[in-house]
Structure formats: structure tokens, C-alpha cells
């Protein structure tokens, strides 16, 4: 194999955002070795990367980020010089049911990676530990304003508390040990390959199947939505040009009340299925609110826009159209991930590698 310019470990690359990032990096940088380290939990699916899995600059390692020996071994074998860390438990509702799983992966797993990076990176070569985080660490907004990089941390769910804790550990390793780190905090992503427990894919599927659409509370919560490929492009930019030790907020400046978004999803899905637009509005069902439900998120990404020239390339109209079409045309993927069969299939395929 040719000499690789960079050897980058991407954790959580078999998940939703991770798979888009791995695809972008593998295709854009043939001179980089991209090692995807993923434990393949319920949310990880190597089928998300079928189109690039044979690429010469791609490797897959089925490893739990909490397994220090296995992580060390991967760092050594591939001479990893940089990390882009996405592996996490990512669903807020699951964190309410099982907070410990979130502390384990999101806090201890991040700490494990930091520790191994610190041990290994003692030379003068170029290194970076890039931690991918969320806007949820900042808590909830009222009707006005947006989170900046200096907003106070005020997490409310076990998920956001675990992500906030991992952010603190990353900064502590920078400040205490001089580890070259960077953090980004992004708003809600949407697009293909998102596990259908999250609002947008869950609802598209339910509309198609004519099942109830469980809107929490009165649907008045607001989220700032960004097309997943725009997030991947932002990560690529920050990885290459972000300043070490800094934090960058990433957001679409695209706020939607849940109920308005759900009506848009109904209208778009109905139209693409050849039904009358809005015909399935009657599926909307208001249910008990999520405990500790944050009212509003909005991201101020001025720093990223002005310093690095990033801007979202996919409009919400275009992104939603693409996303609904993708779920409607990828029945097989949706059925497989909802039935859980894919995990058995891929476990057989990757075990013993
Ligand atoms: P996801 O749940 O789709 O994927 C998570 C991936 O991590 C899966 O492939 C899973 O197998 C892997 N994983 C989980 N536990 C692991 C462990 N112990 N060891 C190794 N691998 C493990 O998540 P996502 O939505 O793609 O989010 C990716 C990252 O981006 C997370 O860190 C999340 O906090 C952050 N983020 C997500 C969003 C969003 O809207 N989805 C927004 C901002 C930030
Ligand atoms: O803001 C970034 C975060 O966005 C990421 O860090 C998380 O990993 C990601 O899961 C997402 O968190 P949310 O809780 O905002 O996403 P979710 O898709 O679960 O919910 C979006 C909104 O829709 C939220 O206000 C809750 C509501 N909702 C969600 C579901 C699943 C419903 O009303 N009904 C539902 O069934």
C-alpha cells in the first residue's frame, strides 16, 4: 500500500453521522488511511458503508471504545495519528431509561480514547483529537437567543450530562497534558441512514405505514435542523483548519417547532407516496411529554462561518425532500434495522476479523 499522509481513527463510523463522515473522508482523501472503530451496537450498521467498504484506504475495527487494550492495539497496529470521535450512545429517550450505559460509553469511553492518545502521541508528529459533541450540553433556550461557544453548560438529560462530561474531559486533557484537541457542538442532524428511533426517520416510516405519530407534549419544542452532509463537511473543515484547543458551534440556523416539522413530513411523505398532501395529518397523536424535555435549541455558528468560511450547502426544502425519498426508496435498509436482523448478519461477517 502507498504511504499514507494521515492515519485517522474515526470512532462510531458505522452510525448515522459517522458513516457520512467516513464516506466523505475515504472518497476525498485517498492519501489518508481511515480506520473506522465501532462496536456495532444497535445503532451501528456496516451496511451504511457498503459503497466504500472495499476502498484501499479504509479499514474497519469492531472494538468497544471502553476496551483500553483493544483501543491501544488499534492505535499501534495502524499508527494512528489523529482521532475524530463520534462513538456514543446518542438517543435522549434511551438515556432516561438507562443512564449508566450513557456514562459508560460517552464518559468512560471518551476518557479511554484520550488516555490512549496521550500515551501514544509522544513524538513531534502532527496529532489531533477531535471530539464531536452536541448543542444539548448548553441546556434549553427561551423564545430568544442562540447558543454561542461561551454559553454556560447546563445539561438536563442523562444523555446531555454525559456529553457535557466528555467535553470537560477533552478540555482537561488539553489544559493538563497539552493534548491537541478540538471540539464541535452541533445542532440536530437529519438525512439518510439515521436510526428510526429519532423523530424524522421514525415519523416518515410511521406515515408510510399509517401508524400513529407520537408528538411529545404539545409539539411546541424547537430544534435547529442541519442536513447531515453539511455537518460532515464542517467536521472535515474544522479537522483541517480549526485552531487547536478551540470549540466550534455548528448549526443550520433553521429552527422548526416540532408540530410544524411533523406537518411538513406528513405533506412531503403523502405527496411522494401519491396520497393527497396532509391526508395523514390525522395520525398526529399528542402523547405524554419527554421528562426534562428541552424547549428550544438554536445555534450561533458565526465563529465557524467567519473563521473558516463554512455555510450549509443543502437547503431544508431540498434536504427534507432527499431524506423522505431516501427512506421511501430504502425499504430493505429500514426493515433490516427495525427487525434487528442486520446485527446477526454482520456479526457473523465481522467476527474473527
Ligand atoms: P448513532 O447513534 O447513529 O451512532 C453511534 C455509533 O457509535 C454507532 O455506530 C454505534 O455502534 C457506535 N458506538 C456506540 N457505543 C459504542 C462503543 N461503546 N464503542 C464503540 N462504538 C460505539 O449516533 P449519531 O447520531 O451518528 O451521533 C454521532 C455523534 O454525534 C455522537 O457523539 C452524538 O452525540 C453527536 N451528535 C449527534 C447529533 C444528531 O443530531 N444525531 C447532533 C450533534 C452531535
Ligand atoms: O441537538 C442535537 C441532538 O439532537 C443530538 O445530540 C442527539 O444525539 C439527537 O438524538 C438529537 O436529540 P433530540 O432529542 O433533539 O432528537 P429526537 O429526534 O429524539 O427528537 C427531536 C424532537 O422531537 C424532540 O423535541 C423530541 C421530539 N420527539 C421525538 C420523538 C422520537 C417527539 O415529539 N416524538 C418522538 O417520538
PDB file of N, CA and C in Angstrom, residues 101-181:
ATOM      1  N   UNK A 101     -25.550   3.306  30.871  1.00  0.00           N
ATOM      2  CA  UNK A 101     -24.986   2.966  29.554  1.00  0.00           C
ATOM      3  C   UNK A 101     -24.378   4.221  28.926  1.00  0.00           C
ATOM      4  N   UNK A 102     -24.994   5.377  29.211  1.00  0.00           N
ATOM      5  CA  UNK A 102     -24.507   6.642  28.632  1.00  0.00           C
ATOM      6  C   UNK A 102     -23.232   7.111  29.332  1.00  0.00           C
ATOM      7  N   UNK A 103     -23.195   6.912  30.672  1.00  0.00           N
ATOM      8  CA  UNK A 103     -21.973   7.289  31.395  1.00  0.00           C
ATOM      9  C   UNK A 103     -20.824   6.394  30.936  1.00  0.00           C
ATOM     10  N   UNK A 104     -21.116   5.129  30.730  1.00  0.00           N
ATOM     11  CA  UNK A 104     -20.054   4.188  30.339  1.00  0.00           C
ATOM     12  C   UNK A 104     -19.446   4.596  28.990  1.00  0.00           C
ATOM     13  N   UNK A 105     -20.279   4.610  27.963  1.00  0.00           N
ATOM     14  CA  UNK A 105     -19.719   4.871  26.627  1.00  0.00           C
ATOM     15  C   UNK A 105     -19.280   6.320  26.467  1.00  0.00           C
ATOM     16  N   UNK A 106     -20.149   7.247  26.833  1.00  0.00           N
ATOM     17  CA  UNK A 106     -19.868   8.652  26.497  1.00  0.00           C
ATOM     18  C   UNK A 106     -18.785   9.265  27.385  1.00  0.00           C
ATOM     19  N   UNK A 107     -18.765   8.847  28.652  1.00  0.00           N
ATOM     20  CA  UNK A 107     -17.757   9.425  29.556  1.00  0.00           C
ATOM     21  C   UNK A 107     -16.522   8.521  29.600  1.00  0.00           C
ATOM     22  N   UNK A 108     -16.710   7.264  30.051  1.00  0.00           N
ATOM     23  CA  UNK A 108     -15.536   6.389  30.208  1.00  0.00           C
ATOM     24  C   UNK A 108     -14.907   6.043  28.862  1.00  0.00           C
ATOM     25  N   UNK A 109     -15.743   5.873  27.841  1.00  0.00           N
ATOM     26  CA  UNK A 109     -15.212   5.574  26.505  1.00  0.00           C
ATOM     27  C   UNK A 109     -14.361   6.723  25.983  1.00  0.00           C
ATOM     28  N   UNK A 110     -14.849   7.946  26.155  1.00  0.00           N
ATOM     29  CA  UNK A 110     -14.075   9.126  25.709  1.00  0.00           C
ATOM     30  C   UNK A 110     -12.763   9.219  26.490  1.00  0.00           C
ATOM     31  N   UNK A 111     -12.866   8.976  27.801  1.00  0.00           N
ATOM     32  CA  UNK A 111     -11.664   9.036  28.644  1.00  0.00           C
ATOM     33  C   UNK A 111     -10.643   7.978  28.208  1.00  0.00           C
ATOM     34  N   UNK A 112     -11.129   6.812  27.856  1.00  0.00           N
ATOM     35  CA  UNK A 112     -10.233   5.739  27.388  1.00  0.00           C
ATOM     36  C   UNK A 112      -9.479   6.186  26.135  1.00  0.00           C
ATOM     37  N   UNK A 113     -10.191   6.754  25.194  1.00  0.00           N
ATOM     38  CA  UNK A 113      -9.548   7.210  23.944  1.00  0.00           C
ATOM     39  C   UNK A 113      -8.530   8.317  24.223  1.00  0.00           C
ATOM     40  N   UNK A 114      -8.905   9.244  25.109  1.00  0.00           N
ATOM     41  CA  UNK A 114      -7.990  10.341  25.452  1.00  0.00           C
ATOM     42  C   UNK A 114      -6.702   9.803  26.071  1.00  0.00           C
ATOM     43  N   UNK A 115      -6.888   8.837  26.963  1.00  0.00           N
ATOM     44  CA  UNK A 115      -5.739   8.272  27.676  1.00  0.00           C
ATOM     45  C   UNK A 115      -4.789   7.567  26.696  1.00  0.00           C
ATOM     46  N   UNK A 116      -5.359   6.795  25.772  1.00  0.00           N
ATOM     47  CA  UNK A 116      -4.512   6.071  24.812  1.00  0.00           C
ATOM     48  C   UNK A 116      -3.819   7.072  23.878  1.00  0.00           C
ATOM     49  N   UNK A 117      -4.543   8.087  23.442  1.00  0.00           N
ATOM     50  CA  UNK A 117      -3.929   9.106  22.569  1.00  0.00           C
ATOM     51  C   UNK A 117      -2.762   9.781  23.300  1.00  0.00           C
ATOM     52  N   UNK A 118      -2.985  10.105  24.555  1.00  0.00           N
ATOM     53  CA  UNK A 118      -1.927  10.765  25.352  1.00  0.00           C
ATOM     54  C   UNK A 118      -0.699   9.862  25.485  1.00  0.00           C
ATOM     55  N   UNK A 119      -0.928   8.587  25.747  1.00  0.00           N
ATOM     56  CA  UNK A 119       0.180   7.625  25.871  1.00  0.00           C
ATOM     57  C   UNK A 119       0.976   7.507  24.572  1.00  0.00           C
ATOM     58  N   UNK A 120       0.231   7.471  23.454  1.00  0.00           N
ATOM     59  CA  UNK A 120       0.861   7.143  22.170  1.00  0.00           C
ATOM     60  C   UNK A 120       1.532   8.354  21.510  1.00  0.00           C
ATOM     61  N   UNK A 121       0.940   9.540  21.692  1.00  0.00           N
ATOM     62  CA  UNK A 121       1.402  10.684  20.914  1.00  0.00           C
ATOM     63  C   UNK A 121       2.490  11.455  21.668  1.00  0.00           C
ATOM     64  N   UNK A 122       3.671  10.822  21.724  1.00  0.00           N
ATOM     65  CA  UNK A 122       4.762  11.474  22.463  1.00  0.00           C
ATOM     66  C   UNK A 122       5.813  12.028  21.505  1.00  0.00           C
ATOM     67  N   UNK A 123       5.608  11.825  20.190  1.00  0.00           N
ATOM     68  CA  UNK A 123       6.583  12.319  19.205  1.00  0.00           C
ATOM     69  C   UNK A 123       6.198  13.737  18.742  1.00  0.00           C
ATOM     70  N   UNK A 124       6.931  14.251  17.762  1.00  0.00           N
ATOM     71  CA  UNK A 124       6.666  15.609  17.282  1.00  0.00           C
ATOM     72  C   UNK A 124       5.748  15.643  16.075  1.00  0.00           C
ATOM     73  N   UNK A 125       5.220  14.493  15.702  1.00  0.00           N
ATOM     74  CA  UNK A 125       4.374  14.430  14.500  1.00  0.00           C
ATOM     75  C   UNK A 125       3.089  15.225  14.729  1.00  0.00           C
ATOM     76  N   UNK A 126       2.350  15.421  13.622  1.00  0.00           N
ATOM     77  CA  UNK A 126       1.084  16.169  13.699  1.00  0.00           C
ATOM     78  C   UNK A 126      -0.010  15.269  14.294  1.00  0.00           C
ATOM     79  N   UNK A 127      -0.652  15.748  15.366  1.00  0.00           N
ATOM     80  CA  UNK A 127      -1.706  14.957  16.004  1.00  0.00           C
ATOM     81  C   UNK A 127      -2.914  15.847  16.273  1.00  0.00           C
ATOM     82  N   UNK A 128      -4.099  15.213  16.293  1.00  0.00           N
ATOM     83  CA  UNK A 128      -5.301  15.947  16.711  1.00  0.00           C
ATOM     84  C   UNK A 128      -6.330  14.977  17.264  1.00  0.00           C
ATOM     85  N   UNK A 129      -6.899  15.336  18.400  1.00  0.00           N
ATOM     86  CA  UNK A 129      -8.031  14.596  18.963  1.00  0.00           C
ATOM     87  C   UNK A 129      -9.261  15.493  18.800  1.00  0.00           C
ATOM     88  N   UNK A 130     -10.119  15.123  17.838  1.00  0.00           N
ATOM     89  CA  UNK A 130     -11.304  15.920  17.527  1.00  0.00           C
ATOM     90  C   UNK A 130     -12.518  15.240  18.162  1.00  0.00           C
ATOM     91  N   UNK A 131     -13.172  15.945  19.070  1.00  0.00           N
ATOM     92  CA  UNK A 131     -14.329  15.396  19.787  1.00  0.00           C
ATOM     93  C   UNK A 131     -15.614  16.003  19.224  1.00  0.00           C
ATOM     94  N   UNK A 132     -16.512  15.137  18.770  1.00  0.00           N
ATOM     95  CA  UNK A 132     -17.777  15.596  18.173  1.00  0.00           C
ATOM     96  C   UNK A 132     -18.851  15.624  19.258  1.00  0.00           C
ATOM     97  N   UNK A 133     -19.338  16.817  19.556  1.00  0.00           N
ATOM     98  CA  UNK A 133     -20.329  16.933  20.622  1.00  0.00           C
ATOM     99  C   UNK A 133     -21.610  17.601  20.118  1.00  0.00           C
ATOM    100  N   UNK A 134     -22.445  17.953  21.065  1.00  0.00           N
ATOM    101  CA  UNK A 134     -23.804  18.363  20.736  1.00  0.00           C
ATOM    102  C   UNK A 134     -24.168  19.704  21.360  1.00  0.00           C
ATOM    103  N   UNK A 135     -25.157  20.369  20.773  1.00  0.00           N
ATOM    104  CA  UNK A 135     -25.656  21.626  21.363  1.00  0.00           C
ATOM    105  C   UNK A 135     -26.407  21.382  22.670  1.00  0.00           C
ATOM    106  N   UNK A 136     -26.793  20.109  22.924  1.00  0.00           N
ATOM    107  CA  UNK A 136     -27.616  19.833  24.115  1.00  0.00           C
ATOM    108  C   UNK A 136     -26.863  20.098  25.414  1.00  0.00           C
ATOM    109  N   UNK A 137     -25.524  20.176  25.354  1.00  0.00           N
ATOM    110  CA  UNK A 137     -24.750  20.445  26.576  1.00  0.00           C
ATOM    111  C   UNK A 137     -25.093  21.825  27.141  1.00  0.00           C
ATOM    112  N   UNK A 138     -25.564  22.738  26.285  1.00  0.00           N
ATOM    113  CA  UNK A 138     -25.861  24.108  26.722  1.00  0.00           C
ATOM    114  C   UNK A 138     -27.231  24.233  27.392  1.00  0.00           C
ATOM    115  N   UNK A 139     -28.019  23.152  27.362  1.00  0.00           N
ATOM    116  CA  UNK A 139     -29.325  23.203  28.008  1.00  0.00           C
ATOM    117  C   UNK A 139     -30.401  23.727  27.085  1.00  0.00           C
ATOM    118  N   UNK A 140     -31.331  24.495  27.639  1.00  0.00           N
ATOM    119  CA  UNK A 140     -32.512  24.890  26.874  1.00  0.00           C
ATOM    120  C   UNK A 140     -32.622  26.406  26.788  1.00  0.00           C
ATOM    121  N   UNK A 141     -33.098  26.900  25.647  1.00  0.00           N
ATOM    122  CA  UNK A 141     -33.292  28.346  25.464  1.00  0.00           C
ATOM    123  C   UNK A 141     -34.762  28.713  25.647  1.00  0.00           C
ATOM    124  N   UNK A 142     -35.002  29.987  25.981  1.00  0.00           N
ATOM    125  CA  UNK A 142     -36.362  30.523  25.929  1.00  0.00           C
ATOM    126  C   UNK A 142     -36.670  30.905  24.487  1.00  0.00           C
ATOM    127  N   UNK A 143     -37.593  31.849  24.321  1.00  0.00           N
ATOM    128  CA  UNK A 143     -38.030  32.197  22.969  1.00  0.00           C
ATOM    129  C   UNK A 143     -36.935  32.876  22.140  1.00  0.00           C
ATOM    130  N   UNK A 144     -36.002  33.553  22.807  1.00  0.00           N
ATOM    131  CA  UNK A 144     -34.990  34.350  22.083  1.00  0.00           C
ATOM    132  C   UNK A 144     -33.590  33.793  22.270  1.00  0.00           C
ATOM    133  N   UNK A 145     -32.684  34.241  21.392  1.00  0.00           N
ATOM    134  CA  UNK A 145     -31.252  33.967  21.575  1.00  0.00           C
ATOM    135  C   UNK A 145     -30.795  32.661  20.950  1.00  0.00           C
ATOM    136  N   UNK A 146     -29.460  32.462  20.985  1.00  0.00           N
ATOM    137  CA  UNK A 146     -28.871  31.247  20.420  1.00  0.00           C
ATOM    138  C   UNK A 146     -27.612  30.916  21.211  1.00  0.00           C
ATOM    139  N   UNK A 147     -27.240  29.633  21.231  1.00  0.00           N
ATOM    140  CA  UNK A 147     -26.040  29.213  21.959  1.00  0.00           C
ATOM    141  C   UNK A 147     -24.787  29.657  21.205  1.00  0.00           C
ATOM    142  N   UNK A 148     -23.854  30.253  21.941  1.00  0.00           N
ATOM    143  CA  UNK A 148     -22.526  30.535  21.369  1.00  0.00           C
ATOM    144  C   UNK A 148     -21.535  29.599  22.058  1.00  0.00           C
ATOM    145  N   UNK A 149     -20.281  29.645  21.618  1.00  0.00           N
ATOM    146  CA  UNK A 149     -19.259  28.777  22.196  1.00  0.00           C
ATOM    147  C   UNK A 149     -19.017  29.099  23.670  1.00  0.00           C
ATOM    148  N   UNK A 150     -19.409  30.306  24.108  1.00  0.00           N
ATOM    149  CA  UNK A 150     -19.178  30.622  25.522  1.00  0.00           C
ATOM    150  C   UNK A 150     -20.443  30.501  26.367  1.00  0.00           C
ATOM    151  N   UNK A 151     -21.510  29.947  25.796  1.00  0.00           N
ATOM    152  CA  UNK A 151     -22.712  29.717  26.608  1.00  0.00           C
ATOM    153  C   UNK A 151     -22.373  28.751  27.743  1.00  0.00           C
ATOM    154  N   UNK A 152     -23.093  28.946  28.863  1.00  0.00           N
ATOM    155  CA  UNK A 152     -22.851  28.123  30.046  1.00  0.00           C
ATOM    156  C   UNK A 152     -23.323  26.690  29.793  1.00  0.00           C
ATOM    157  N   UNK A 153     -22.590  25.704  30.318  1.00  0.00           N
ATOM    158  CA  UNK A 153     -23.051  24.311  30.225  1.00  0.00           C
ATOM    159  C   UNK A 153     -24.174  24.098  31.232  1.00  0.00           C
ATOM    160  N   UNK A 154     -25.297  23.558  30.750  1.00  0.00           N
ATOM    161  CA  UNK A 154     -26.441  23.336  31.641  1.00  0.00           C
ATOM    162  C   UNK A 154     -27.268  22.147  31.138  1.00  0.00           C
ATOM    163  N   UNK A 155     -26.637  20.958  31.104  1.00  0.00           N
ATOM    164  CA  UNK A 155     -27.338  19.805  30.531  1.00  0.00           C
ATOM    165  C   UNK A 155     -28.508  19.359  31.412  1.00  0.00           C
ATOM    166  N   UNK A 156     -29.555  18.830  30.765  1.00  0.00           N
ATOM    167  CA  UNK A 156     -30.724  18.394  31.529  1.00  0.00           C
ATOM    168  C   UNK A 156     -30.991  16.900  31.468  1.00  0.00           C
ATOM    169  N   UNK A 157     -30.629  16.263  30.367  1.00  0.00           N
ATOM    170  CA  UNK A 157     -30.915  14.823  30.265  1.00  0.00           C
ATOM    171  C   UNK A 157     -29.646  14.044  30.614  1.00  0.00           C
ATOM    172  N   UNK A 158     -29.799  12.765  30.991  1.00  0.00           N
ATOM    173  CA  UNK A 158     -28.583  11.960  31.218  1.00  0.00           C
ATOM    174  C   UNK A 158     -27.701  11.937  29.965  1.00  0.00           C
ATOM    175  N   UNK A 159     -28.307  11.938  28.773  1.00  0.00           N
ATOM    176  CA  UNK A 159     -27.504  11.985  27.539  1.00  0.00           C
ATOM    177  C   UNK A 159     -26.652  13.260  27.509  1.00  0.00           C
ATOM    178  N   UNK A 160     -27.309  14.416  27.669  1.00  0.00           N
ATOM    179  CA  UNK A 160     -26.538  15.654  27.542  1.00  0.00           C
ATOM    180  C   UNK A 160     -25.553  15.814  28.697  1.00  0.00           C
ATOM    181  N   UNK A 161     -25.908  15.273  29.879  1.00  0.00           N
ATOM    182  CA  UNK A 161     -24.959  15.329  31.002  1.00  0.00           C
ATOM    183  C   UNK A 161     -23.716  14.504  30.676  1.00  0.00           C
ATOM    184  N   UNK A 162     -23.921  13.357  30.023  1.00  0.00           N
ATOM    185  CA  UNK A 162     -22.756  12.518  29.690  1.00  0.00           C
ATOM    186  C   UNK A 162     -21.912  13.178  28.598  1.00  0.00           C
ATOM    187  N   UNK A 163     -22.550  13.836  27.627  1.00  0.00           N
ATOM    188  CA  UNK A 163     -21.784  14.522  26.577  1.00  0.00           C
ATOM    189  C   UNK A 163     -21.037  15.726  27.188  1.00  0.00           C
ATOM    190  N   UNK A 164     -21.705  16.449  28.099  1.00  0.00           N
ATOM    191  CA  UNK A 164     -21.049  17.599  28.743  1.00  0.00           C
ATOM    192  C   UNK A 164     -19.810  17.119  29.496  1.00  0.00           C
ATOM    193  N   UNK A 165     -19.964  16.010  30.201  1.00  0.00           N
ATOM    194  CA  UNK A 165     -18.840  15.471  30.957  1.00  0.00           C
ATOM    195  C   UNK A 165     -17.688  15.101  30.023  1.00  0.00           C
ATOM    196  N   UNK A 166     -18.032  14.479  28.885  1.00  0.00           N
ATOM    197  CA  UNK A 166     -16.963  14.096  27.948  1.00  0.00           C
ATOM    198  C   UNK A 166     -16.267  15.343  27.399  1.00  0.00           C
ATOM    199  N   UNK A 167     -17.021  16.409  27.131  1.00  0.00           N
ATOM    200  CA  UNK A 167     -16.401  17.668  26.662  1.00  0.00           C
ATOM    201  C   UNK A 167     -15.404  18.187  27.711  1.00  0.00           C
ATOM    202  N   UNK A 168     -15.812  18.111  28.983  1.00  0.00           N
ATOM    203  CA  UNK A 168     -14.927  18.602  30.059  1.00  0.00           C
ATOM    204  C   UNK A 168     -13.637  17.792  30.108  1.00  0.00           C
ATOM    205  N   UNK A 169     -13.753  16.465  29.934  1.00  0.00           N
ATOM    206  CA  UNK A 169     -12.539  15.641  29.941  1.00  0.00           C
ATOM    207  C   UNK A 169     -11.616  16.003  28.773  1.00  0.00           C
ATOM    208  N   UNK A 170     -12.209  16.270  27.615  1.00  0.00           N
ATOM    209  CA  UNK A 170     -11.384  16.630  26.454  1.00  0.00           C
ATOM    210  C   UNK A 170     -10.621  17.920  26.756  1.00  0.00           C
ATOM    211  N   UNK A 171     -11.315  18.914  27.294  1.00  0.00           N
ATOM    212  CA  UNK A 171     -10.633  20.189  27.625  1.00  0.00           C
ATOM    213  C   UNK A 171      -9.584  19.975  28.716  1.00  0.00           C
ATOM    214  N   UNK A 172      -9.916  19.097  29.673  1.00  0.00           N
ATOM    215  CA  UNK A 172      -8.952  18.832  30.758  1.00  0.00           C
ATOM    216  C   UNK A 172      -7.677  18.206  30.204  1.00  0.00           C
ATOM    217  N   UNK A 173      -7.799  17.322  29.221  1.00  0.00           N
ATOM    218  CA  UNK A 173      -6.597  16.698  28.640  1.00  0.00           C
ATOM    219  C   UNK A 173      -5.795  17.717  27.828  1.00  0.00           C
ATOM    220  N   UNK A 174      -6.483  18.675  27.261  1.00  0.00           N
ATOM    221  CA  UNK A 174      -5.757  19.746  26.554  1.00  0.00           C
ATOM    222  C   UNK A 174      -5.011  20.617  27.564  1.00  0.00           C
ATOM    223  N   UNK A 175      -5.738  21.045  28.593  1.00  0.00           N
ATOM    224  CA  UNK A 175      -5.154  22.004  29.544  1.00  0.00           C
ATOM    225  C   UNK A 175      -4.099  21.359  30.440  1.00  0.00           C
ATOM    226  N   UNK A 176      -4.326  20.104  30.827  1.00  0.00           N
ATOM    227  CA  UNK A 176      -3.420  19.457  31.778  1.00  0.00           C
ATOM    228  C   UNK A 176      -2.233  18.794  31.097  1.00  0.00           C
ATOM    229  N   UNK A 177      -2.514  18.090  29.994  1.00  0.00           N
ATOM    230  CA  UNK A 177      -1.446  17.283  29.373  1.00  0.00           C
ATOM    231  C   UNK A 177      -0.982  17.846  28.033  1.00  0.00           C
ATOM    232  N   UNK A 178      -1.599  18.917  27.597  1.00  0.00           N
ATOM    233  CA  UNK A 178      -1.203  19.506  26.308  1.00  0.00           C
ATOM    234  C   UNK A 178      -1.653  18.689  25.111  1.00  0.00           C
ATOM    235  N   UNK A 179      -2.637  17.815  25.298  1.00  0.00           N
ATOM    236  CA  UNK A 179      -3.126  17.030  24.156  1.00  0.00           C
ATOM    237  C   UNK A 179      -3.765  17.983  23.142  1.00  0.00           C
ATOM    238  N   UNK A 180      -3.393  17.881  21.861  1.00  0.00           N
ATOM    239  CA  UNK A 180      -4.009  18.766  20.864  1.00  0.00           C
ATOM    240  C   UNK A 180      -5.442  18.339  20.593  1.00  0.00           C
ATOM    241  N   UNK A 181      -6.388  19.137  21.043  1.00  0.00           N
ATOM    242  CA  UNK A 181      -7.804  18.759  20.922  1.00  0.00           C
ATOM    243  C   UNK A 181      -8.587  19.870  20.232  1.00  0.00           C
TER     244      UNK A 181
END
